[in-house]
Amino acid sequence: QLQAFGGGLVQPGGSLKLSCAASTLVLDYYAIAWFRQAPGKEREWVSCISSGGSTNYTESAKGRITISRDNAKNTVYLQMNSLKPEDAAVYYCAAGPNLITSSIPSALRYDYWGQGTQVTVSS
């Protein structure tokens, strides 16, 4: 029900904007989170935006990554700037209920997942 797209190959220091769109799910009612998973590593939470627009970021994302939503387009975005090689991963979007801050990074809290989009950061 969710589709993540917009990944690609970018040089270190470059930017990418990922999108998370839904076909049958109305994203207005959900918190939307982005996670990423690099080869050989566990899935890692990156950012979340609540249904009301409140945002949270993992420490490594602060200042470089911005999450936003356009309810009219039923889409959530992840603008990533100053990309580093360690940002390379498959990025997934997920939808779930609004959560208390301590629960936001838990993948188990989200009910719907997109298929992932590959981000490669390399010169």
PDB file of N, CA, C and O in Angstrom, residues 2 21 40 44 46 61 90 114 121:
ATOM      1  N   LEU A   2       2.127   1.112   0.369  1.00  0.00           N
ATOM      2  CA  LEU A   2       3.053   2.226   0.332  1.00  0.00           C
ATOM      3  C   LEU A   2       4.108   1.954  -0.724  1.00  0.00           C
ATOM      4  O   LEU A   2       4.509   0.808  -0.932  1.00  0.00           O
ATOM      5  N   ALA A  21       4.608   7.294  -1.300  1.00  0.00           N
ATOM      6  CA  ALA A  21       3.240   7.525  -1.747  1.00  0.00           C
ATOM      7  C   ALA A  21       2.379   6.317  -1.428  1.00  0.00           C
ATOM      8  O   ALA A  21       2.862   5.189  -1.319  1.00  0.00           O
ATOM      9  N   GLY A  40      24.192  -6.175   5.632  1.00  0.00           N
ATOM     10  CA  GLY A  40      24.824  -6.710   6.828  1.00  0.00           C
ATOM     11  C   GLY A  40      24.497  -5.981   8.110  1.00  0.00           C
ATOM     12  O   GLY A  40      25.037  -6.317   9.168  1.00  0.00           O
ATOM     13  N   GLU A  44      17.469   0.518  10.511  1.00  0.00           N
ATOM     14  CA  GLU A  44      17.713   1.670  11.377  1.00  0.00           C
ATOM     15  C   GLU A  44      16.680   2.765  11.103  1.00  0.00           C
ATOM     16  O   GLU A  44      16.425   3.116   9.942  1.00  0.00           O
ATOM     17  N   VAL A  46      15.328   6.477  10.749  1.00  0.00           N
ATOM     18  CA  VAL A  46      15.937   7.724  10.294  1.00  0.00           C
ATOM     19  C   VAL A  46      15.127   8.935  10.750  1.00  0.00           C
ATOM     20  O   VAL A  46      15.664   9.879  11.318  1.00  0.00           O
ATOM     21  N   ALA A  61      20.994  12.260  11.365  1.00  0.00           N
ATOM     22  CA  ALA A  61      20.219  12.903  10.303  1.00  0.00           C
ATOM     23  C   ALA A  61      19.978  14.387  10.561  1.00  0.00           C
ATOM     24  O   ALA A  61      19.702  15.138   9.619  1.00  0.00           O
ATOM     25  N   VAL A  90      19.143   0.722   1.662  1.00  0.00           N
ATOM     26  CA  VAL A  90      17.782   0.680   1.130  1.00  0.00           C
ATOM     27  C   VAL A  90      16.899   1.429   2.117  1.00  0.00           C
ATOM     28  O   VAL A  90      16.926   1.144   3.322  1.00  0.00           O
ATOM     29  N   GLY A 114       6.542   0.188   2.773  1.00  0.00           N
ATOM     30  CA  GLY A 114       6.813   0.225   1.352  1.00  0.00           C
ATOM     31  C   GLY A 114       7.897  -0.779   1.005  1.00  0.00           C
ATOM     32  O   GLY A 114       8.511  -1.389   1.889  1.00  0.00           O
ATOM     33  N   VAL A 121      25.690   6.090  -2.258  1.00  0.00           N
ATOM     34  CA  VAL A 121      26.502   7.302  -2.140  1.00  0.00           C
ATOM     35  C   VAL A 121      27.937   6.914  -2.437  1.00  0.00           C
ATOM     36  O   VAL A 121      28.591   6.242  -1.639  1.00  0.00           O
TER      37      VAL A 121
END
